[in-house]
Coordinates of C-alpha atoms in Angstrom, one line a residue:
Chain S
X1 CA 3.7 34.5 -10.9
X2 CA 2.7 30.9 -10.3
X3 CA 4.9 28.5 -8.4
X4 CA 3.7 25.2 -9.7
X5 CA 2.6 25.2 -13.3
X6 CA 1.0 22.4 -15.3
X7 CA 0.7 23.2 -19.0
X8 CA -1.4 21.1 -21.4
X9 CA -0.6 17.9 -19.5
X10 CA -2.1 14.7 -20.9
X11 CA -1.7 11.1 -19.9
X12 CA -2.7 8.1 -21.9
X13 CA -2.3 4.4 -21.2
X14 CA -2.5 2.7 -24.6
X15 CA -5.8 3.9 -26.1
X16 CA -7.2 5.1 -22.8
X17 CA -6.7 8.8 -22.1
X18 CA -7.1 9.5 -18.3
X19 CA -6.0 13.1 -18.3
X20 CA -6.4 15.5 -21.2
X21 CA -5.1 19.1 -21.7
X22 CA -4.9 19.9 -18.1
X23 CA -3.8 23.4 -17.3
X24 CA -3.2 24.8 -13.8
X25 CA -1.2 27.5 -12.2
X26 CA -0.8 27.3 -8.4
X27 CA 0.6 30.3 -6.5
X28 CA 3.2 30.0 -3.8
X29 CA 1.7 29.0 -0.5
X30 CA -1.7 28.2 -2.1
X31 CA -3.8 25.2 -1.0
X32 CA -5.4 23.6 -4.1
X33 CA -7.8 20.6 -4.0
X34 CA -8.5 18.2 -6.9
X35 CA -12.1 17.2 -6.5
X36 CA -13.9 14.5 -8.5
X37 CA -15.3 11.0 -8.6
X38 CA -13.0 8.0 -8.8
X39 CA -11.5 7.6 -12.2
X40 CA -11.6 11.3 -13.1
X41 CA -7.8 11.5 -13.3
X42 CA -7.2 13.6 -10.2
X43 CA -4.7 11.1 -8.7
X44 CA -3.0 10.8 -12.1
X45 CA -2.3 14.5 -12.2
X46 CA -1.0 14.4 -8.6
X47 CA 1.3 11.5 -9.6
X48 CA 2.5 13.4 -12.6
X49 CA 3.4 16.3 -10.3
X50 CA 5.2 13.8 -8.0
X51 CA 7.0 12.3 -10.9
X52 CA 5.6 8.8 -10.5
X53 CA 3.9 9.1 -13.9
X54 CA 5.4 10.9 -17.0
X55 CA 2.9 13.0 -18.9
X56 CA 2.3 11.8 -22.5
X57 CA 2.2 15.4 -23.5
X58 CA 2.6 18.8 -21.8
X59 CA 4.9 20.2 -19.2
X60 CA 5.1 20.6 -15.4
X61 CA 7.3 23.2 -13.7
X62 CA 8.0 23.9 -10.1
X63 CA 9.5 27.3 -9.2
X64 CA 10.2 28.1 -12.9
X65 CA 12.2 24.9 -13.3
X66 CA 10.9 22.3 -15.8
X67 CA 10.5 19.0 -13.9
X68 CA 8.5 17.1 -16.5
X69 CA 11.2 14.5 -16.9
X70 CA 12.9 14.9 -13.5
X71 CA 13.1 11.7 -11.3
X72 CA 10.7 11.8 -8.3
X73 CA 13.6 11.8 -5.8
X74 CA 15.1 15.0 -7.3
X75 CA 11.9 17.0 -7.3
X76 CA 11.9 18.1 -3.6
X77 CA 8.2 17.2 -3.1
X78 CA 6.6 15.8 0.0
X79 CA 3.9 13.2 -0.4
X80 CA 1.3 11.8 1.9
X81 CA -0.5 8.6 0.8
X82 CA -3.9 7.3 1.6
X83 CA -2.3 4.1 3.1
X84 CA 0.1 6.1 5.3
X85 CA 3.1 4.2 3.8
X86 CA 5.2 4.6 6.9
X87 CA 8.3 2.4 6.9
X88 CA 7.3 -0.5 9.2
X89 CA 10.9 -1.2 10.3
X90 CA 11.5 2.3 11.6
X91 CA 10.3 4.2 14.6
X92 CA 8.4 7.4 14.3
X93 CA 11.5 9.4 14.8
X94 CA 13.4 7.3 12.2
X95 CA 10.6 7.7 9.7
X96 CA 10.6 11.5 10.1
X97 CA 14.4 11.5 9.9
X98 CA 14.5 9.4 6.7
X99 CA 14.4 12.2 4.2
X100 CA 17.0 14.2 6.1
X101 CA 19.4 11.3 6.4
X102 CA 19.0 10.5 2.7
X103 CA 19.8 14.2 1.9
X104 CA 23.0 13.8 4.1
X105 CA 22.1 16.3 6.8
X106 CA 24.3 16.2 9.9
X107 CA 23.1 14.6 13.1
X108 CA 22.4 17.9 15.0
X109 CA 20.2 19.2 12.2
X110 CA 18.3 15.9 11.9
X111 CA 17.7 15.8 15.7
X112 CA 16.5 19.4 15.8
X113 CA 14.3 19.0 12.7
X114 CA 12.7 15.7 13.9
X115 CA 11.9 17.3 17.2
X116 CA 10.3 20.3 15.6
X117 CA 8.3 18.2 13.2
X118 CA 7.0 15.9 16.1
X119 CA 6.1 19.0 18.1
X120 CA 4.2 20.3 15.0
X121 CA 2.0 17.2 15.0
X122 CA 1.9 17.0 18.8
X123 CA 3.3 13.4 18.9
X124 CA 6.7 14.1 20.7
X125 CA 5.8 11.4 23.2
X126 CA 5.5 8.7 20.6
X127 CA 8.9 9.2 18.9
X128 CA 10.0 5.7 19.7
X129 CA 6.8 3.9 18.7
X130 CA 6.7 1.7 15.6
X131 CA 3.9 2.4 13.1
X132 CA 2.0 -0.8 14.0
X133 CA 1.7 0.4 17.5
X134 CA -0.2 3.5 16.5
X135 CA -3.7 4.4 15.3
X136 CA -4.5 5.4 11.7
X137 CA -4.8 9.1 12.6
X138 CA -1.5 9.1 14.4
X139 CA 0.2 7.3 11.6
X140 CA -1.1 9.8 9.1
X141 CA 0.2 12.7 11.2
X142 CA 3.6 11.0 11.3
X143 CA 3.4 10.6 7.5
X144 CA 2.7 14.3 7.2
X145 CA 5.6 15.2 9.5
X146 CA 7.9 12.8 7.5
X147 CA 6.8 14.5 4.2
X148 CA 7.4 18.0 5.6
X149 CA 10.8 17.3 7.4
X150 CA 13.1 17.8 4.3
X151 CA 11.3 21.1 3.6
X152 CA 9.8 20.2 0.3
X153 CA 8.8 22.8 -2.3
X154 CA 5.4 21.3 -2.8
X155 CA 3.3 19.1 -0.5
X156 CA 1.1 16.5 -2.2
X157 CA -1.7 14.8 -0.3
X158 CA -3.3 11.8 -2.0
X159 CA -6.7 11.2 -0.3
X160 CA -4.9 11.3 3.1
X161 CA -8.1 11.2 5.1
X162 CA -10.1 8.5 3.3
X163 CA -8.9 5.6 5.4
X164 CA -9.8 7.3 8.7
X165 CA -13.1 7.4 10.6
X166 CA -15.4 10.4 10.4
X167 CA -14.4 12.2 13.5
X168 CA -10.6 11.9 13.0
X169 CA -11.1 13.0 9.4
X170 CA -12.6 16.4 10.4
X171 CA -10.0 17.1 13.1
X172 CA -7.1 16.0 11.0
X173 CA -8.1 18.1 8.0
X174 CA -8.3 21.1 10.2
X175 CA -4.9 20.3 11.5
X176 CA -3.5 19.8 8.0
X177 CA -4.9 23.2 7.0
X178 CA -3.4 24.9 10.1
X179 CA 0.0 23.4 9.5
X180 CA -0.1 24.3 5.9
X181 CA -0.9 27.9 6.7
X182 CA 1.7 28.0 9.4
X183 CA 4.5 26.8 7.0
X184 CA 3.1 28.6 4.0
X185 CA 3.8 25.5 1.8
X186 CA 2.3 25.1 -1.6
X187 CA -0.1 22.2 -1.3
X188 CA -2.1 20.0 -3.7
X189 CA -4.8 17.9 -2.0
X190 CA -6.7 15.1 -3.8
X191 CA -10.1 14.1 -2.5
X192 CA -13.5 12.8 -3.7
X193 CA -15.2 14.3 -0.6
X194 CA -16.7 17.7 -1.5
X195 CA -17.1 18.8 2.1
X196 CA -13.4 18.2 2.6
X197 CA -12.5 20.2 -0.5
X198 CA -14.8 23.1 0.3
X199 CA -13.7 23.4 3.9
X200 CA -9.9 23.6 3.5
X201 CA -9.0 24.8 0.0
X202 CA -8.0 28.2 -1.3
X203 CA -9.1 27.0 -4.7
X204 CA -10.7 23.8 -6.0
X205 CA -10.2 22.1 -9.3
X206 CA -13.3 20.0 -10.1
X207 CA -12.3 17.2 -12.4
X208 CA -14.4 15.1 -14.6
X209 CA -13.4 12.6 -17.3
X210 CA -9.7 13.7 -17.2
X211 CA -10.4 17.4 -17.6
X212 CA -10.7 20.3 -15.2
X213 CA -14.4 21.3 -15.4
X214 CA -14.0 24.3 -13.2
X215 CA -11.2 26.0 -11.2
X216 CA -12.3 28.4 -8.5
X217 CA -12.6 29.3 -4.9
X218 CA -14.9 27.1 -2.8
X219 CA -17.4 30.0 -2.8
X220 CA -17.4 30.2 -6.6
X221 CA -17.5 26.5 -7.1
X222 CA -20.5 26.1 -4.8
X223 CA -22.5 29.2 -5.8
X224 CA -21.6 29.5 -9.5
X225 CA -21.0 26.0 -10.8
X226 CA -19.9 26.3 -14.4
X227 CA -21.2 22.9 -15.7
X228 CA -24.0 20.5 -14.9
X229 CA -21.4 18.1 -13.6
X230 CA -19.9 20.6 -11.1
X231 CA -23.4 21.6 -10.0
X232 CA -24.4 18.0 -9.4
X233 CA -21.1 16.8 -7.8
X234 CA -20.6 19.7 -5.4
X235 CA -23.4 20.0 -2.9
X236 CA -27.0 18.9 -3.5
X237 CA -28.9 20.7 -6.1
X238 CA -32.4 20.8 -7.6
X239 CA -32.2 20.3 -11.4
X240 CA -35.3 21.8 -12.9
X241 CA -36.2 21.4 -16.6
X242 CA -38.0 24.5 -17.9
X243 CA -39.4 25.7 -21.2
X244 CA -38.0 29.0 -22.5
X245 CA -40.8 31.5 -22.9
X246 CA -39.0 34.7 -24.0
X247 CA -35.2 34.3 -24.3
X248 CA -34.5 38.1 -24.6
X249 CA -36.5 38.8 -21.4
X250 CA -35.1 35.8 -19.7
X251 CA -38.6 34.3 -18.9
X252 CA -39.2 30.6 -18.6
X253 CA -42.1 28.4 -17.7
X254 CA -42.1 25.8 -14.9
X255 CA -45.4 24.0 -15.3
X256 CA -47.8 26.9 -15.8
X257 CA -45.8 29.4 -13.7
X258 CA -43.6 32.0 -15.2
X259 CA -40.2 32.9 -13.7
X260 CA -38.0 35.8 -14.9
X261 CA -34.3 35.0 -14.8
X262 CA -31.6 37.6 -14.2
X263 CA -29.9 36.8 -17.6
X264 CA -30.7 36.7 -21.3
X265 CA -31.0 33.1 -22.5
X266 CA -29.0 31.8 -25.5
X267 CA -31.8 29.2 -26.3
X268 CA -34.8 30.0 -28.5
X269 CA -38.4 30.1 -27.4
X270 CA -40.0 26.7 -26.7
X271 CA -36.6 25.0 -26.1
X272 CA -35.9 23.2 -22.8
X273 CA -33.1 24.3 -20.6
X274 CA -32.0 23.1 -17.1
X275 CA -32.0 25.4 -14.1
X276 CA -30.3 24.6 -10.8
X277 CA -31.4 25.8 -7.4
X278 CA -29.7 25.0 -4.1
X279 CA -32.1 23.5 -1.5
X280 CA -31.0 26.1 1.1
X281 CA -31.7 29.2 -1.1
X282 CA -35.5 29.4 -0.5
X283 CA -38.1 29.6 2.3
X284 CA -41.8 29.0 2.7
X285 CA -42.2 31.1 5.8
X286 CA -44.6 34.0 5.7
X287 CA -42.7 37.2 5.1
X288 CA -39.8 35.3 3.5
X289 CA -37.8 37.5 1.2
X290 CA -37.3 36.9 -2.5
X291 CA -38.3 38.4 -5.8
X292 CA -39.5 35.0 -7.2
X293 CA -42.1 32.6 -5.9
X294 CA -43.1 29.1 -7.0
X295 CA -46.2 27.4 -5.6
X296 CA -46.5 23.6 -5.4
X297 CA -47.9 20.7 -3.6
X298 CA -45.9 19.1 -0.7
X299 CA -45.0 15.5 -1.5
X300 CA -42.7 14.7 1.4
X301 CA -41.5 16.5 4.5
X302 CA -38.7 15.1 6.7
X303 CA -37.7 16.4 10.0
X304 CA -33.9 15.9 10.4
X305 CA -33.3 17.7 13.6
X306 CA -31.6 21.0 12.8
X307 CA -33.0 20.9 9.3
X308 CA -36.5 20.3 7.8
X309 CA -36.2 18.9 4.3
X310 CA -39.3 19.3 2.2
X311 CA -40.0 18.3 -1.4
X312 CA -42.8 19.8 -3.5
X313 CA -44.1 19.2 -7.0
X314 CA -44.2 22.2 -9.4
X315 CA -45.5 21.1 -12.8
X316 CA -43.3 18.1 -13.8
X317 CA -40.5 19.0 -11.5
X318 CA -39.8 18.0 -7.9
X319 CA -38.1 20.7 -5.9
X320 CA -36.4 20.0 -2.6
X321 CA -35.6 22.7 -0.1
X322 CA -34.1 22.8 3.4
X323 CA -35.1 25.1 6.2
X324 CA -33.6 25.5 9.7
X325 CA -35.8 24.0 12.4
X326 CA -37.5 26.4 14.7
X327 CA -39.9 25.6 17.5
X328 CA -42.5 28.1 16.0
X329 CA -42.5 26.4 12.6
X330 CA -44.4 23.2 12.1
X331 CA -43.2 21.1 9.1
X332 CA -45.7 21.4 6.2
X333 CA -48.2 18.6 5.8
X334 CA -48.4 16.2 2.9
X335 CA -50.5 17.6 0.1
X336 CA -50.5 21.1 1.5
X337 CA -50.0 23.9 -1.1
X338 CA -47.0 26.0 -0.2
X339 CA -45.2 29.0 -1.8
X340 CA -41.4 28.9 -2.0
X341 CA -39.8 32.3 -2.2
X342 CA -36.2 32.8 -3.4
X343 CA -34.1 35.2 -5.3
X344 CA -34.1 34.8 -9.1
X345 CA -30.3 35.4 -8.9
X346 CA -30.0 32.0 -7.2
X347 CA -31.4 30.2 -10.3
X348 CA -28.5 29.0 -12.4
X349 CA -28.7 28.1 -16.1
X350 CA -26.5 25.1 -16.6
X351 CA -24.5 24.2 -19.6
X352 CA -23.3 20.6 -20.2
Chain C
X1 CA -19.1 -35.2 24.3
X2 CA -20.9 -35.2 20.9
X3 CA -20.4 -38.1 18.5
X4 CA -19.0 -35.8 15.8
X5 CA -16.3 -34.5 18.2
X6 CA -15.3 -38.0 19.0
X7 CA -15.1 -38.9 15.4
X8 CA -12.9 -35.9 14.6
X9 CA -10.7 -36.7 17.6
X10 CA -10.3 -40.3 16.3
X11 CA -9.4 -39.0 12.8
X12 CA -6.8 -36.6 14.3
X13 CA -5.3 -39.4 16.4
X14 CA -5.1 -41.8 13.4
X15 CA -3.4 -39.1 11.3
X16 CA -1.0 -38.2 14.1
X17 CA -0.1 -41.8 14.7
X18 CA 0.7 -42.1 11.0
X19 CA 3.5 -39.7 11.6
X20 CA 4.4 -40.2 15.2
X21 CA 4.5 -44.0 15.5
X22 CA 7.3 -44.5 12.8
X23 CA 9.2 -41.6 14.4
X24 CA 8.9 -43.2 17.8
X25 CA 9.8 -46.6 16.5
X26 CA 12.9 -45.2 14.8
X27 CA 13.9 -43.4 18.0
X28 CA 13.4 -46.5 20.1
X29 CA 15.3 -48.7 17.6
X30 CA 18.2 -46.2 17.7
X31 CA 18.5 -46.7 21.4
X32 CA 18.8 -50.5 21.2
X33 CA 22.4 -50.9 19.8
X34 CA 23.7 -52.5 23.0
X35 CA 21.9 -55.8 23.6
X36 CA 19.5 -55.8 26.5
X37 CA 19.7 -52.1 27.5
X38 CA 18.8 -48.6 26.4
X39 CA 21.7 -46.5 25.3
X40 CA 22.9 -43.7 23.1
X41 CA 25.6 -45.9 21.7
X42 CA 24.3 -45.5 18.1
X43 CA 24.6 -41.7 18.5
X44 CA 28.1 -42.0 20.0
X45 CA 29.1 -44.1 17.0
X46 CA 27.6 -41.6 14.6
X47 CA 29.5 -38.7 16.1
X48 CA 32.7 -40.8 16.2
X49 CA 32.6 -41.2 12.4
X50 CA 34.8 -38.5 10.8
X51 CA 32.7 -38.7 7.6
X52 CA 29.6 -37.6 9.6
X53 CA 31.0 -34.3 10.5
X54 CA 32.7 -33.6 7.2
X55 CA 29.6 -34.4 5.1
X56 CA 27.5 -32.5 7.6
X57 CA 29.6 -29.4 7.3
X58 CA 29.9 -29.8 3.5
X59 CA 26.1 -29.8 3.2
X60 CA 25.7 -27.0 5.7
X61 CA 28.1 -24.8 3.6
X62 CA 26.6 -25.7 0.3
X63 CA 23.1 -25.0 1.7
X64 CA 24.1 -21.6 2.9
X65 CA 25.6 -20.7 -0.4
X66 CA 22.4 -21.9 -2.1
X67 CA 20.4 -19.6 0.2
X68 CA 22.6 -16.7 -0.7
X69 CA 22.3 -17.3 -4.5
X70 CA 18.5 -17.8 -4.5
X71 CA 17.9 -14.7 -2.3
X72 CA 20.1 -12.6 -4.5
X73 CA 18.2 -13.8 -7.5
X74 CA 14.7 -13.8 -6.1
X75 CA 14.5 -10.6 -4.1
X76 CA 15.5 -8.1 -6.8
X77 CA 13.5 -10.1 -9.4
X78 CA 10.3 -10.2 -7.4
X79 CA 10.7 -6.5 -6.4
X80 CA 11.1 -5.4 -10.0
X81 CA 8.3 -7.6 -11.3
X82 CA 5.9 -6.3 -8.7
X83 CA 6.9 -2.7 -9.2
X84 CA 7.4 -2.4 -13.0
X85 CA 6.1 -5.5 -14.8
X86 CA 3.2 -7.0 -12.9
X87 CA 2.0 -8.5 -16.1
X88 CA 4.9 -10.9 -16.3
X89 CA 4.3 -12.2 -12.8
X90 CA 2.4 -15.3 -13.9
X91 CA 5.4 -16.2 -16.1
X92 CA 7.8 -15.8 -13.3
X93 CA 5.5 -17.8 -11.0
X94 CA 5.4 -20.6 -13.5
X95 CA 9.2 -20.6 -13.9
X96 CA 9.7 -20.8 -10.2
X97 CA 7.3 -23.8 -10.0
X98 CA 9.2 -25.8 -12.6
X99 CA 11.6 -27.4 -10.1
X100 CA 8.5 -29.0 -8.5
X101 CA 7.3 -30.3 -11.8
X102 CA 10.6 -31.5 -13.3
X103 CA 12.1 -34.3 -11.3
X104 CA 15.6 -33.5 -9.8
X105 CA 17.1 -36.4 -11.8
X106 CA 16.0 -34.8 -15.0
X107 CA 17.5 -31.4 -14.0
X108 CA 20.8 -32.9 -12.9
X109 CA 21.1 -34.9 -16.1
X110 CA 20.4 -31.8 -18.1
X111 CA 23.1 -30.0 -16.2
X112 CA 25.5 -32.9 -16.8
X113 CA 24.8 -32.7 -20.5
X114 CA 25.1 -28.9 -20.6
X115 CA 28.2 -28.6 -18.5
X116 CA 29.9 -32.0 -19.1
X117 CA 33.6 -32.3 -20.0
X118 CA 32.9 -32.0 -23.8
X119 CA 30.7 -28.9 -23.4
X120 CA 31.6 -25.2 -23.9
X121 CA 31.5 -24.6 -20.1
X122 CA 32.9 -27.8 -18.7
X123 CA 32.1 -27.3 -15.0
X124 CA 32.3 -31.1 -14.2
X125 CA 36.1 -31.4 -14.9
X126 CA 37.0 -29.6 -11.7
X127 CA 35.9 -30.1 -8.1
X128 CA 35.2 -26.4 -7.7
X129 CA 33.1 -26.4 -10.8
X130 CA 31.1 -29.4 -9.6
X131 CA 30.5 -27.7 -6.2
X132 CA 29.3 -24.7 -8.1
X133 CA 26.9 -26.8 -10.1
X134 CA 25.6 -28.4 -6.9
X135 CA 24.8 -25.1 -5.2
X136 CA 23.2 -23.7 -8.4
X137 CA 21.1 -26.9 -8.4
X138 CA 20.1 -26.4 -4.8
X139 CA 19.2 -22.8 -5.5
X140 CA 17.0 -24.0 -8.4
X141 CA 15.3 -26.6 -6.1
X142 CA 14.6 -23.9 -3.5
X143 CA 13.1 -21.4 -6.1
X144 CA 9.5 -22.3 -5.5
X145 CA 9.8 -21.9 -1.7
X146 CA 12.0 -18.8 -1.7
X147 CA 9.9 -17.0 -4.4
X148 CA 6.7 -17.7 -2.6
X149 CA 7.8 -16.6 0.8
X150 CA 9.4 -13.4 -0.6
X151 CA 6.4 -12.7 -2.8
X152 CA 4.1 -13.1 0.1
X153 CA 6.3 -10.8 2.2
X154 CA 6.1 -8.2 -0.5
X155 CA 2.4 -8.6 -0.8
X156 CA 1.8 -7.7 2.8
X157 CA 4.3 -4.8 2.5
X158 CA 2.7 -2.8 -0.3
X159 CA 6.2 -2.2 -1.7
X160 CA 4.9 0.1 -4.4
X161 CA 3.7 2.8 -2.0
X162 CA 6.7 2.3 0.2
X163 CA 9.0 2.8 -2.8
X164 CA 7.1 5.9 -3.8
X165 CA 7.2 7.3 -0.3
X166 CA 10.9 6.8 -0.1
X167 CA 11.4 8.2 -3.6
X168 CA 9.5 11.3 -2.7
X169 CA 11.8 11.7 0.3
X170 CA 14.8 11.8 -2.1
X171 CA 16.0 8.2 -1.8
X172 CA 17.6 6.4 -4.8
X173 CA 17.0 2.8 -5.8
X174 CA 19.8 1.2 -3.8
X175 CA 18.8 3.2 -0.7
X176 CA 15.2 2.1 -1.1
X177 CA 16.2 -1.6 -1.5
X178 CA 18.7 -1.7 1.3
X179 CA 17.1 0.6 3.9
X180 CA 13.4 0.1 3.2
X181 CA 12.6 -3.1 1.3
X182 CA 15.1 -5.6 2.6
X183 CA 14.7 -4.8 6.3
X184 CA 11.0 -5.3 6.0
X185 CA 11.4 -8.6 4.1
X186 CA 13.6 -10.0 6.8
X187 CA 11.0 -12.5 8.1
X188 CA 10.1 -13.6 4.6
X189 CA 13.7 -14.0 3.5
X190 CA 14.6 -15.9 6.7
X191 CA 11.7 -18.3 6.3
X192 CA 12.6 -18.9 2.7
X193 CA 16.2 -19.5 3.8
X194 CA 15.2 -22.1 6.4
X195 CA 13.1 -23.9 3.8
X196 CA 16.0 -23.9 1.4
X197 CA 18.2 -25.2 4.2
X198 CA 16.0 -28.1 5.1
X199 CA 15.6 -29.1 1.4
X200 CA 19.2 -29.0 0.4
X201 CA 20.7 -30.2 3.6
X202 CA 19.7 -33.9 3.2
X203 CA 19.3 -33.7 -0.6
X204 CA 20.4 -37.0 -2.3
X205 CA 19.9 -36.9 -6.1
X206 CA 22.1 -33.9 -7.1
X207 CA 24.8 -34.7 -4.6
X208 CA 25.0 -38.4 -5.5
X209 CA 25.0 -37.9 -9.3
X210 CA 27.5 -35.1 -9.1
X211 CA 29.5 -37.3 -6.7
X212 CA 29.8 -34.8 -3.9
X213 CA 30.7 -35.7 -0.3
X214 CA 27.3 -34.4 1.0
X215 CA 25.1 -35.5 3.9
X216 CA 22.4 -37.1 1.8
X217 CA 24.6 -39.7 0.1
X218 CA 26.3 -40.3 3.4
X219 CA 22.9 -41.1 5.0
X220 CA 22.1 -43.6 2.2
X221 CA 25.6 -45.2 2.5
X222 CA 25.2 -45.7 6.2
X223 CA 21.7 -47.0 5.7
X224 CA 23.2 -49.8 3.5
X225 CA 26.2 -50.6 5.8
X226 CA 24.9 -50.3 9.3
X227 CA 21.8 -51.3 11.4
X228 CA 21.4 -48.8 14.3
X229 CA 23.2 -45.7 13.1
X230 CA 20.8 -44.9 10.3
X231 CA 18.0 -44.7 12.8
X232 CA 20.1 -42.4 15.0
X233 CA 20.9 -40.3 11.9
X234 CA 17.2 -40.1 10.9
X235 CA 16.3 -38.9 14.4
X236 CA 19.1 -36.3 14.2
X237 CA 18.1 -34.9 10.9
X238 CA 14.5 -34.8 11.9
X239 CA 15.5 -32.8 15.0
X240 CA 17.5 -30.4 12.8
X241 CA 14.7 -29.9 10.3
X242 CA 12.3 -29.3 13.2
X243 CA 14.6 -26.8 14.7
X244 CA 14.6 -25.0 11.3
X245 CA 10.9 -24.8 11.4
X246 CA 10.8 -23.5 14.9
X247 CA 13.3 -20.8 14.1
X248 CA 11.3 -19.9 11.0
X249 CA 8.2 -19.4 13.1
X250 CA 10.1 -17.2 15.6
X251 CA 11.5 -15.0 12.9
X252 CA 8.3 -14.9 10.9
X253 CA 6.3 -13.6 13.9
X254 CA 8.9 -11.2 15.2
X255 CA 7.7 -7.6 15.1
X256 CA 10.2 -4.7 14.7
X257 CA 11.2 -3.3 18.0
X258 CA 10.3 -6.4 19.9
X259 CA 13.6 -8.3 19.5
X260 CA 15.8 -5.4 18.5
X261 CA 14.8 -2.6 20.8
X262 CA 18.4 -1.7 21.6
X263 CA 19.4 -1.6 17.9
X264 CA 16.3 0.5 17.1
X265 CA 17.2 2.9 19.8
X266 CA 20.8 3.3 18.6
X267 CA 19.4 4.4 15.2
X268 CA 17.0 6.8 16.8
X269 CA 18.3 10.4 17.0
X270 CA 16.0 11.3 19.8
X271 CA 16.8 8.3 21.9
X272 CA 20.5 9.1 21.4
X273 CA 20.0 12.5 22.7
X274 CA 18.1 11.3 25.7
X275 CA 20.7 8.7 26.7
X276 CA 23.7 11.1 26.1

């Protein structure tokens, strides 16, 4: 039984449709990320859940209650914004207490709850600071505490980490995930950063052009991308155009080399299809495992510290692969012929 | 010192003298009422005139009412336009600029035609009605300044996100305006208010044509009748305007918590617990 349901939601501004036929069922306590490039409609869906935008069509319900037309202040949602949006005229404690005061909670309840929330984000000592006296990371933690204080049904996070520097971003996202697990609150997180989405979500919705291209666990999204867009947006990927040799047997030609896939192809013989291969799925070391091999000429080899990134040419295609650095392994030289071994199961046939 | 620096210094000195010399001359002249000695006699004479205090307080009260009216009109309008109708903002901006384009005399004659004794709403027939017209006129004159300072205040505030944050926390419109938006616009409203005050305090055209006992017409009257007192009055009104500007600066730069630590602490549930 899903807790937050979005059914066939669409949103148009005049002739422009930014979200179309969006369906999603979020379980109670689940952490869902909307991932996609800017303009893909992810923030619009979030704002429809919050009530700041009304869907042009479709329904949204929270805990079996239809909230499609409910005002934002009656939805019991907590929201964290990219720009923090703390009230500048109030101290940290007053900011956190705001939702409780509005709800008419008594003084003792407010005091206790504010104290708990500040302890949760480890900022008890800054209770009397004003927002302008704090760093971005601290402000965003206060914004999180403020959103959680009135015990919302759903927590919405609109690119909360985008304005922060890289180091804070990583530590705060871990903190957000830990707090979310501790409270068991249903959470929707919007981001354009795939690493962020992969690292903290139970499930990811990859959005493209106002639609959900794929909904799945980070593992599924990364390893089994459903569309070419998902494959190219999440992680780096080699896209290899191949010619179908025998669709029933699943054989294709890359240059002059034949590769047998693990699936039957829907295309006919002689047609071109696109295969995807993750850079980390192969190795050129002697004794590397894999039922499939491709031989090619090295065109570049970059030593990046922990990783050696090599590109080789096979027929018309350039294939890039990453291998962990090891003192016993010298990066291949330019022009050297190498054989990349990998499992045929790692080759994905992409549909558009 | 380089030549260019000397040239710029000379330019600054010339520009400054353009303002400072007349001011100093006026001040010096105002001290010469008694022959052969420096004295504040002109100032004493000004303060001794009962009309001085009555016109001064009349203008102060009308200016304050004008501030109230323009704030009550401008703040909700600007808030609503920024939040819900950003497309009509150029129109609102243009309307608020009109008082700078249309001369006050045209505005006041328009008012007299519209609200004269033979009109549907004859405001000029009673003293209270005419006072009302005066403060409405002042509110009109102050529109460009109040709108700009409030609009700038809202610009730096990101009122849309603040409004949404407050809404998601369960607040309704009036709570948002009175607990979130207004407190954060304090500096902008105060600076708009001081500008309004300095404009309407010595205003002449409206007050004179509506025949109100205001400070502006009093200044002009004294200027025609006396020699030294007008200079003293000019220095006094300059000091008053300048004081307004200083106050505006102080309020505009004040950060929350700096000047109202105690009040902030009184609203803070944790602070209360600690002091109890």
